[in-house]
XYZ file of C-alpha atoms in Angstrom:
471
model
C 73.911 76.314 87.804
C 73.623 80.039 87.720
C 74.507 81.225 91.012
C 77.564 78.723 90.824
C 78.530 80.077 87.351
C 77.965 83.318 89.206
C 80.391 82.211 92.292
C 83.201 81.306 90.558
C 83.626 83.904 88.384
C 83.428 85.986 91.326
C 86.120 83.930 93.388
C 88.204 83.834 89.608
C 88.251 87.642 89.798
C 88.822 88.692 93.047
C 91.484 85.772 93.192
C 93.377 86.441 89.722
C 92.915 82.772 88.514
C 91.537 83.906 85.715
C 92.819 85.639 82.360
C 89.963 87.208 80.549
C 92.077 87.706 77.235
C 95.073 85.759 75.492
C 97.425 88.095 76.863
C 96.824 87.881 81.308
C 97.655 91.448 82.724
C 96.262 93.618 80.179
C 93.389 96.399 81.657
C 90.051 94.570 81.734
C 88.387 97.383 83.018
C 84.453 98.286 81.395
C 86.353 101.296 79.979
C 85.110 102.412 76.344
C 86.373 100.268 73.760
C 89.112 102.234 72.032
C 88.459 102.321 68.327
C 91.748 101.398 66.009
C 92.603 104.277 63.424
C 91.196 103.959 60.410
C 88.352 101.416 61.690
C 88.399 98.167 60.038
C 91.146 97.819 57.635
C 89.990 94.532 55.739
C 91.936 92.122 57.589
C 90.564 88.964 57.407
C 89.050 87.542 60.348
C 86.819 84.806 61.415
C 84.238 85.668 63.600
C 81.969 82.892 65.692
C 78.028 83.793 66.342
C 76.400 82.261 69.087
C 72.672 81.541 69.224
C 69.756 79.957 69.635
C 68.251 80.216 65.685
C 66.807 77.068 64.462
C 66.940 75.852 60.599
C 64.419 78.344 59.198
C 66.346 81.073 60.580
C 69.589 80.077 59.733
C 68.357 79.958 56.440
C 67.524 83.871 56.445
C 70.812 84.223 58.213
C 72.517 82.648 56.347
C 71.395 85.032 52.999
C 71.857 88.018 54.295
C 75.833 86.843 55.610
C 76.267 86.239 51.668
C 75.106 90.038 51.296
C 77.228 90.951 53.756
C 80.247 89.409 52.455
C 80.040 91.273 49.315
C 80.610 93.917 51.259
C 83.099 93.129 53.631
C 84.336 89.344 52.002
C 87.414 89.308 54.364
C 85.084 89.003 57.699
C 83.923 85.130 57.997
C 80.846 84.754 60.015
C 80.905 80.945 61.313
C 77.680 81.024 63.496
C 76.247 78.184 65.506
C 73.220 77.082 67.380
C 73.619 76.545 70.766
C 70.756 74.870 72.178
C 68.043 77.711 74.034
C 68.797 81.204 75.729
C 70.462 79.481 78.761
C 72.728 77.317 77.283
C 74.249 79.866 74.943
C 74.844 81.393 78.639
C 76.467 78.448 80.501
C 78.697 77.549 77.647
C 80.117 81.040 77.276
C 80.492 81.563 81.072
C 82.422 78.723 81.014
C 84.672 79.911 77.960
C 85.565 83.126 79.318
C 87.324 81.778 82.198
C 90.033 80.311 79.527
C 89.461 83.652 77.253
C 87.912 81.293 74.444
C 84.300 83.187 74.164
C 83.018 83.637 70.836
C 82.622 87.338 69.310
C 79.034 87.678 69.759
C 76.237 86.386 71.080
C 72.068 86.351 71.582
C 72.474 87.643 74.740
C 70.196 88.725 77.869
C 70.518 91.675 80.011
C 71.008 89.150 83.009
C 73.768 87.111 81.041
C 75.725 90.281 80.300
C 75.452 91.124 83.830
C 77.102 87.436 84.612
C 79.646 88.317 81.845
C 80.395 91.666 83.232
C 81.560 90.095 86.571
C 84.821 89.177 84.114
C 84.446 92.603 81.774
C 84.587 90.543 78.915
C 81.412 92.184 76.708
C 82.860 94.901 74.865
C 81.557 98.722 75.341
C 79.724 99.983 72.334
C 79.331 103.444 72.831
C 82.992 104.606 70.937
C 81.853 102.517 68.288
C 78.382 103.946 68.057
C 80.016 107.916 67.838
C 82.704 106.368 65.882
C 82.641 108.899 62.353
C 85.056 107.146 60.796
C 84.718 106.191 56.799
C 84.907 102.391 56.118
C 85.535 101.152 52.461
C 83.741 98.584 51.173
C 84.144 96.037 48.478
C 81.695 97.459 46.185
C 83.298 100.444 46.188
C 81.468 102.252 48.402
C 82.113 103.441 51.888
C 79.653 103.420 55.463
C 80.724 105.704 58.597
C 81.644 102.561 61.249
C 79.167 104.102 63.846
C 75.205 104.916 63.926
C 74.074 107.838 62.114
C 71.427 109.806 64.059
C 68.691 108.915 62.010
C 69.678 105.104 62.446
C 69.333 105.491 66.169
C 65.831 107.098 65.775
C 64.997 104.645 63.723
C 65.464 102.173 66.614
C 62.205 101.612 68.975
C 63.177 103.470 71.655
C 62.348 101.093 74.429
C 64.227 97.889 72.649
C 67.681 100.323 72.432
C 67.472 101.889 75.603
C 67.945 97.834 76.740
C 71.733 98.157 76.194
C 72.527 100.902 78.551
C 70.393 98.913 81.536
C 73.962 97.697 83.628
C 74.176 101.229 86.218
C 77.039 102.818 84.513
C 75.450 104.755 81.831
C 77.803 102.598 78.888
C 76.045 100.062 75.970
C 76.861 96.804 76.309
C 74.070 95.732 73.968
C 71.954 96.177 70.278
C 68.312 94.643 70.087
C 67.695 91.979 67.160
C 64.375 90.843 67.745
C 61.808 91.363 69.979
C 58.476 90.477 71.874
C 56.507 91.541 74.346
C 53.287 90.179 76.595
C 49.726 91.028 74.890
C 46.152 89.643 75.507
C 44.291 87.007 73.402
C 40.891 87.008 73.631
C 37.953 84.374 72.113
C 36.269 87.583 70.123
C 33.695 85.438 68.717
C 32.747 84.799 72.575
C 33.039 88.779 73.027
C 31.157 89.427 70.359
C 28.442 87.310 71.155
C 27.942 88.526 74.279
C 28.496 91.881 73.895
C 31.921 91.960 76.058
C 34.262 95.182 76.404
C 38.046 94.454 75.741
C 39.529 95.928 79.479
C 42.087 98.261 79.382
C 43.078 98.900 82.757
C 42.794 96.343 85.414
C 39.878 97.293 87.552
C 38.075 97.132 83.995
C 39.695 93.126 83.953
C 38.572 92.259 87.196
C 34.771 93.447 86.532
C 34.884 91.743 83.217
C 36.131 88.378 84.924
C 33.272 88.429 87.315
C 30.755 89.337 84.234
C 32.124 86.330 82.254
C 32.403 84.159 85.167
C 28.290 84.905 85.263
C 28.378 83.451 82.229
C 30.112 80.724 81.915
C 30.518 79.687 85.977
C 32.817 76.272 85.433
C 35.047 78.593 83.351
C 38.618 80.183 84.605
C 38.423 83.529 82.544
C 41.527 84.427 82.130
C 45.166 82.708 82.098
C 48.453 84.510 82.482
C 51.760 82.589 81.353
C 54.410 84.674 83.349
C 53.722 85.566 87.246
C 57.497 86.891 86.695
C 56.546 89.482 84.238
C 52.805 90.087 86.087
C 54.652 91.181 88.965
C 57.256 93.143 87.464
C 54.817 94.688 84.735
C 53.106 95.711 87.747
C 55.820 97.861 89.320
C 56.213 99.493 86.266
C 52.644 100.408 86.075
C 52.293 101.584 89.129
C 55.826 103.341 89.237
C 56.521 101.022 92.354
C 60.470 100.161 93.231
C 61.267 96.491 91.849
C 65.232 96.426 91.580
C 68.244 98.796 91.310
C 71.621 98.051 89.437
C 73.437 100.601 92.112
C 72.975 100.680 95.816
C 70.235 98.141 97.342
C 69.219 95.858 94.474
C 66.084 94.368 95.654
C 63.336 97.134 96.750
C 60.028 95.239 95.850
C 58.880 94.687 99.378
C 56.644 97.739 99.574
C 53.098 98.368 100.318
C 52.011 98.705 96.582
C 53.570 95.829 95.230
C 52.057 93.524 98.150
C 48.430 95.777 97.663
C 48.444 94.211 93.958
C 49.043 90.781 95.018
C 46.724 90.928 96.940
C 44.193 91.755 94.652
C 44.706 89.072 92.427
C 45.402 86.700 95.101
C 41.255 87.454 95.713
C 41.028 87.407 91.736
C 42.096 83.592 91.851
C 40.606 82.695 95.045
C 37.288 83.782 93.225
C 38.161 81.215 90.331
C 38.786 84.550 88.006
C 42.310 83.637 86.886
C 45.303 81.191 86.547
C 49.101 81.342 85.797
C 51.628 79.300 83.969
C 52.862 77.032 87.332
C 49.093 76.567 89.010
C 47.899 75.570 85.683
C 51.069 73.022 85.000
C 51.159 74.307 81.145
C 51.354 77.562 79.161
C 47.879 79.227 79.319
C 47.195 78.855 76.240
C 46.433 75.445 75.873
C 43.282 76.271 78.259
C 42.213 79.369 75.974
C 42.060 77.051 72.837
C 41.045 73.749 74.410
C 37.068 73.240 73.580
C 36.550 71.463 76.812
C 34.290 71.676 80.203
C 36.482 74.487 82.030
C 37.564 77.050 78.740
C 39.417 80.271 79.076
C 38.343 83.389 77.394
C 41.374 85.496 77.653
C 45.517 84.693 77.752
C 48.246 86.873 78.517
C 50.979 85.636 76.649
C 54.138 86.201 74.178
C 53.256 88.335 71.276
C 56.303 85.769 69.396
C 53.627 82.685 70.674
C 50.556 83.817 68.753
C 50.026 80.274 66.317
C 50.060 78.631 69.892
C 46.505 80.786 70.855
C 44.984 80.129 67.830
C 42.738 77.022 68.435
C 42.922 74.071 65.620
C 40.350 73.939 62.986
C 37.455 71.470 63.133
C 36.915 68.718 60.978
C 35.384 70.918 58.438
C 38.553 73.104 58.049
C 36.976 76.068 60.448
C 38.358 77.490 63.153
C 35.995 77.090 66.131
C 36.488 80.953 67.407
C 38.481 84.185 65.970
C 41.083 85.278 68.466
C 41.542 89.086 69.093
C 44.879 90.156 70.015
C 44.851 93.568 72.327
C 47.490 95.600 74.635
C 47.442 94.355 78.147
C 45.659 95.684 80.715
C 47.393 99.180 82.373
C 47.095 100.782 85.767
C 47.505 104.386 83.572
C 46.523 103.935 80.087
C 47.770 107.361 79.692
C 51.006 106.272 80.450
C 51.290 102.170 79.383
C 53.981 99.909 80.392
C 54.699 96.843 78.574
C 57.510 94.327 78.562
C 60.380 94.174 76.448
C 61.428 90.828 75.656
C 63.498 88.517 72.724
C 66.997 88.863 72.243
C 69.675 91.274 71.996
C 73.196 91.015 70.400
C 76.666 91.694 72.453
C 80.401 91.536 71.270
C 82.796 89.949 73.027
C 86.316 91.192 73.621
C 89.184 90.029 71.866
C 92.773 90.620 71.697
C 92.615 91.259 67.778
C 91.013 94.911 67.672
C 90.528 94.379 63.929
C 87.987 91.243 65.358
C 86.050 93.511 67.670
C 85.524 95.906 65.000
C 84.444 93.388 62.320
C 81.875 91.800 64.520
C 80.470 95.481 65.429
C 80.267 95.545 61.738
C 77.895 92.441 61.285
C 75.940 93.770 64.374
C 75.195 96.691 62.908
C 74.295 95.237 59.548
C 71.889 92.699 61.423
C 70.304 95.527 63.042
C 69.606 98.148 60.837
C 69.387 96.795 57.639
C 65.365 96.715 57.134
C 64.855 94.107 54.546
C 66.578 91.547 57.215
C 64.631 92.791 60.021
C 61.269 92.741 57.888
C 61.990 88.697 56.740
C 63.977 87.839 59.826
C 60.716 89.160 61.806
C 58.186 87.357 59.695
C 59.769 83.995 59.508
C 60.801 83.925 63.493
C 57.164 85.369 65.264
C 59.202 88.035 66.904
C 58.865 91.883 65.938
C 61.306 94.367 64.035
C 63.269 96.711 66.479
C 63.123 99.212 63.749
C 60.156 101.609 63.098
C 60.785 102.239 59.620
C 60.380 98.063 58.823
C 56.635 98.768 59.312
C 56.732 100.843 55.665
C 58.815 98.198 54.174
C 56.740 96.926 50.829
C 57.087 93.449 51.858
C 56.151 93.758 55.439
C 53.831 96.269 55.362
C 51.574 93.393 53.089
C 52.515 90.926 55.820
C 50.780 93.803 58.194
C 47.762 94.565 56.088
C 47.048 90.657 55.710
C 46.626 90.321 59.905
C 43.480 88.610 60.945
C 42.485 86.538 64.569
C 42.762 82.893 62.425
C 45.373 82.293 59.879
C 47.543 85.725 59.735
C 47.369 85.975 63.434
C 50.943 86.302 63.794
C 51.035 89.337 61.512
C 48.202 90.516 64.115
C 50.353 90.530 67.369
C 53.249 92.006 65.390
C 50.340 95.131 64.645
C 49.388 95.648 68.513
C 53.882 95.336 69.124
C 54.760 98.206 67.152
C 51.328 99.964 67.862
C 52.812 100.347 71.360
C 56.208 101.057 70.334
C 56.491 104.204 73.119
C 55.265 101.768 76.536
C 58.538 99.115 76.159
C 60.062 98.818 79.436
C 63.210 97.502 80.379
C 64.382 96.099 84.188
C 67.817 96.828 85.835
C 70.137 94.528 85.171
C 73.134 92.946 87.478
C 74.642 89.786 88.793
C 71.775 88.953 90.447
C 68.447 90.292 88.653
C 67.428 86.886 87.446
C 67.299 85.806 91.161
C 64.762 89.012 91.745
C 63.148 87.688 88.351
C 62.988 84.386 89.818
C 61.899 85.177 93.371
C 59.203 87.689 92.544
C 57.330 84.969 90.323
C 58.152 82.200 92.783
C 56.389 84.880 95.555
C 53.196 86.002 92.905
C 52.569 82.009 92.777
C 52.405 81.768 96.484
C 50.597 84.039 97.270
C 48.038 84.012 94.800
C 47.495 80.019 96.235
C 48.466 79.562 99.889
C 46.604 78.906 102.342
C 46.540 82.220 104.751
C 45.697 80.941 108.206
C 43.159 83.654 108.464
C 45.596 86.321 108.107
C 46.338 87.012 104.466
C 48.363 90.232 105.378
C 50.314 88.107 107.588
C 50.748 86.022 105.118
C 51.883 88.142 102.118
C 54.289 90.417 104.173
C 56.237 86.931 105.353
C 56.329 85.332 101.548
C 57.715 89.393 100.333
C 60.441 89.339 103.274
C 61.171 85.691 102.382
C 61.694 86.493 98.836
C 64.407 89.404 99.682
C 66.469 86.900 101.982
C 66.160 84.800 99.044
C 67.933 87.103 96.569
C 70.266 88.485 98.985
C 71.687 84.613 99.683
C 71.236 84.029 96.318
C 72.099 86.889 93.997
C-alpha cells in the first residue's frame, strides 16, 4: 500500500494531476513558511487533528483544548482518531491529492517523507524565530515562536527529529516519546548473583552463564530486529541510510560482522526476536513455563506488558528491573527514538497554519500536559523540565519493578536523555527499515550451506536490490 501511495504521488507530481492546495498553480515549493504580519489575528478557524489517541487520552486532550481555548477561543480544535500510526498515513496521502488534508497530524519521519513528495507539511523554522507578540484572551500576550529556553528545554535527541528530511528545514515537533530498554527477571539476578550487561560482549557472556543455568531456557528476547540492526549502526558509527546522495549504505563489513555474531548468539539457543518467536518477547519473559526468558528488549511505552501477572495469592511471581540497553561504547550510548511527533499541514488560509502552530506549540511545551499526557499514555515527556514537575516527579519517586513499573521505564528514558538517536528520513526509509529487519531475521535463522559468509553477503546485497526496486 505504501510504495503505491508512494508511486502515485510521484506520477501526480511529475505529471501535474495533482493540486496540492485549493488554489492549483500557487508555489508548492519546501520554501519557509512565510509568517502573516502581525501573527495570528483571532480569526476564527477550525482546525482538524489527526491521530491515533484512544478514549483515555482524548480525555486529557480534550482538557487541556478547554485551557487552550481560553486563550485563543476563536481557534476550534475538532480532533479525531484515526485508527493506528499507518492509517492516519494512508488516509492523509490519499487527501492531499484533492488538497483536503487535515492541519495536523501524529506523524512519522517516514510519513512526512511520503508527504513531502507533494510539499504539503508546512516548514516550521519561520515560525520557530518568529518574535512576534500574540494577544491573548486573558489579556495577556506570548511571542508566536520558541523562546531559547523553550528549545533547551526540549530533549535534544526527540527535537533534533524534525530537521531529519536532508535539507536542514523542520518539518516536525515531538509529543511523546519512547525508546527500546531491557527488562530483566531481577529476582532471578539476584538470586544468582547476575551482572546487568552493559555493552554487548558483557550480553553474550551473560547469555552463556544463564544458559548454564537454566539450559531449556532462551535468555534473552528482542521485539524489533528493525531497530537491533539499526541501533547497531549507530553504535558502532557504521553507514545505515542517507537522505542525500545513495540512500541505502548498510551493506558494509561491520554491519554484516554484527549479524553475524548474533546469528551464532541464536544458533547457540542464546536469543530470539519478535518474527522467530511469532509474538512480542515479552510474553516469553513473563510466561512461568518450561522454556522462560530472563531478559526482553522492548518499548519503554510497553512496560505493564513485561510485568508478569500476580499469583493466586495477589504476588507477583518475580520483580522486573528495567535497565539501558546494551552499547558497543558506553561512553558514547545510542538509543532509539521512537513515539510520535506532530506536523502542520499547509493550507490556503495563512491565519489556519498559524493557529494550528499555535496548538502545537501549546501541546508541546506546556509541562503540566506533557507530565499527565505522559503518565496516562506509557510514553515519556519530550521536555526535561517535566521531570521537576510536583505531580510527576511523585509519579517518578513511586517507580518500582511490580506495580509502578511504568513510572520505572519512564526513569531509565529521561536518565538517557543525551544517547536519542534519530535515522534519515526520505521516500523510501521505511523500505531500508523494513529490509534491514526482514535481512537480521534471515540471517540470524537460515540455513548457511556451510558457508555463512556466503550466506550473509547474498541476504545484505539482496536487501539493497530490495530497497532500490522498492523505495
Amino acid at each position: 500500500m505504501r510504495k503505491l501511495l508512494a508511486l502515485f504521488l510521484a506520477v501526480a507530481l511529475l505529471s501535474g494531476m495533482v493540486c496540492f492546495t485549493t488554489s492549483c498553480g500557487k508555489d508548492t515549493t519546501r520554501g519557509n513558511f512565510d509568517v502573516p504580519e502581525g501573527g495570528y489575528d483571532g480569526s476564527e478557524v477550525t482546525i482538524n487533528f489527526y491521530h491515533t489517541m484512544g478514549s483515555n487520552l482524548s480525555t486529557v486532550l480534550d482538557s487541556y483544548i478547554t485551557e487552550f481555548n481560553k486563550l485563543y477561543p476563536n481557534i476550534h480544535i475538532v480532533h479525531e482518531q484515526v485508527g493506528g500510526y499507518d492509517d492516519v498515513r494512508d488516509q492523509i496521502s490519499t487527501q492531499i491529492n484533492v488538497g483536503n488534508q487535515p492541519n495536523i497530524a501524529y506523524c512519522y519521519p517516514d510519513h512526512v517523507a511520503l508527504y513531502n513528495l507533494a510539499k504539503a507539511v508546512v516548514t516550521l523554522d519561520n515560525l520557530i524565530a518568529s518574535e512576534i507578540e500574540v494577544a491573548r484572551a486573558d489579556g495577556t500576550t506570548e511571542v508566536l515562536g520558541l523562546t531559547d529556553a523553550q528549545i533547551a528545554d526540549f530533549i535534544a535527541g526527540y527535537y533534533a527529529e524534525g530537521q531529519q528530511f536532508g535539507d536542514g528545514l523542520m518539518y516536525t515537533l515531538p509529543l511523546s516519546k519512547s525508546t527500546e530498554v531491557l527488562y530483566y527477571n531481577k529476582t532471578f539476578f539476584e538470586e544468582h548473583n547476575l551482572s546487568v550487561p552493559t555493552t554487548w560482549d558483557e550480553m553474550g557472556a551473560l547469555c552463556a552463564q544463564i544458559k548454564t543455568i537454566d539450559s531449556d531456557c532462551i535468555p534473552l528476547g528482542y521485539d524489533s530486529e528493525s531497530n537491533w540492526f539499526i541501533t547497531m549502526c549507530e553504535q558502532y558509527g557504521s553507514p545505515y541510510t542517507s537522505a542525500t546522495g545513495d540512500h541505502y549504505l548498510f551493506d558494509n563489513d561491520t554491519n554484516k560482522s554484527f549479524v553475524k555474531t548474533f546469528r551464532e548468539w541464536y544458533q547457540n539457543g542464546w536469543l530470539t526476536t519478535q518474527t522467530l518467536y511469532g509474538a512480542y518477547t515479552s510474553g516469553l519473559f513473563v510466561e512461568q513455563s518450561a522454556t522462560n526468558s530472563y531478559m526482553s528488549i522492548g518499548s519503554s511505552a510497553g512496560a505493564t506488558h513485561q510485568r508478569p501477572d500476580k499469583d493466586d495469592q495477589g504476588n507477583y511471581p518475580f520483580e522486573v528491573g528495567i535497565a539501558p540497553i546494551p552499547q558497543v561504547n558506553p561512553s558514547t550510548p545510542k538509543v532509539i527514538s521512537q513515539g510520535p511527533s506532530l506536523c502542520i499541514f499547509k493550507k490556503d488560509n495563512p491565519q489556519e497554519v498559524v493557529a494550528s502552530w499555535l496548538f502545537v506549540k501549546y501541546l508541546t511545551t506546556t509541562v503540566e500536559f506533557q507530565a499527565e499526557f505522559s503518565m496516562v499514555s506509557g510514553y515519556v515527556p519530550v521536555l526535561k523540565s517535566v521531570a521537576e514537575h510536583p505531580v510527576y516527579a511523585d509519579f517518578l519517586a513511586k517507580a518500582d519493578g511490580t506495580n509502578n513499573i511504568a513510572a520505572l521505564s519512564a526513569k531509565v528514558c529521561l536518565e538517557q536523555e543525551s544517547a536519542y538517536y534519530t535515522s534519515p528520513a526520505f521516500n523510501g526509509s521505511s523500505t531500508a527499515r523494513d529490509q534491514v529487519g526482514a535481512l537480521l531475521t534471515k540471517c540470524l535463522s537460515a540455513e548457511d550451506g556451510g558457508n555463512v559468509n556466503a550466506m550473509i553477503d547474498k541476504a545484505f546485497k539482496d536487501a539493497i536490490d530490495e530497497c532500490e526496486y522498492n523505495g
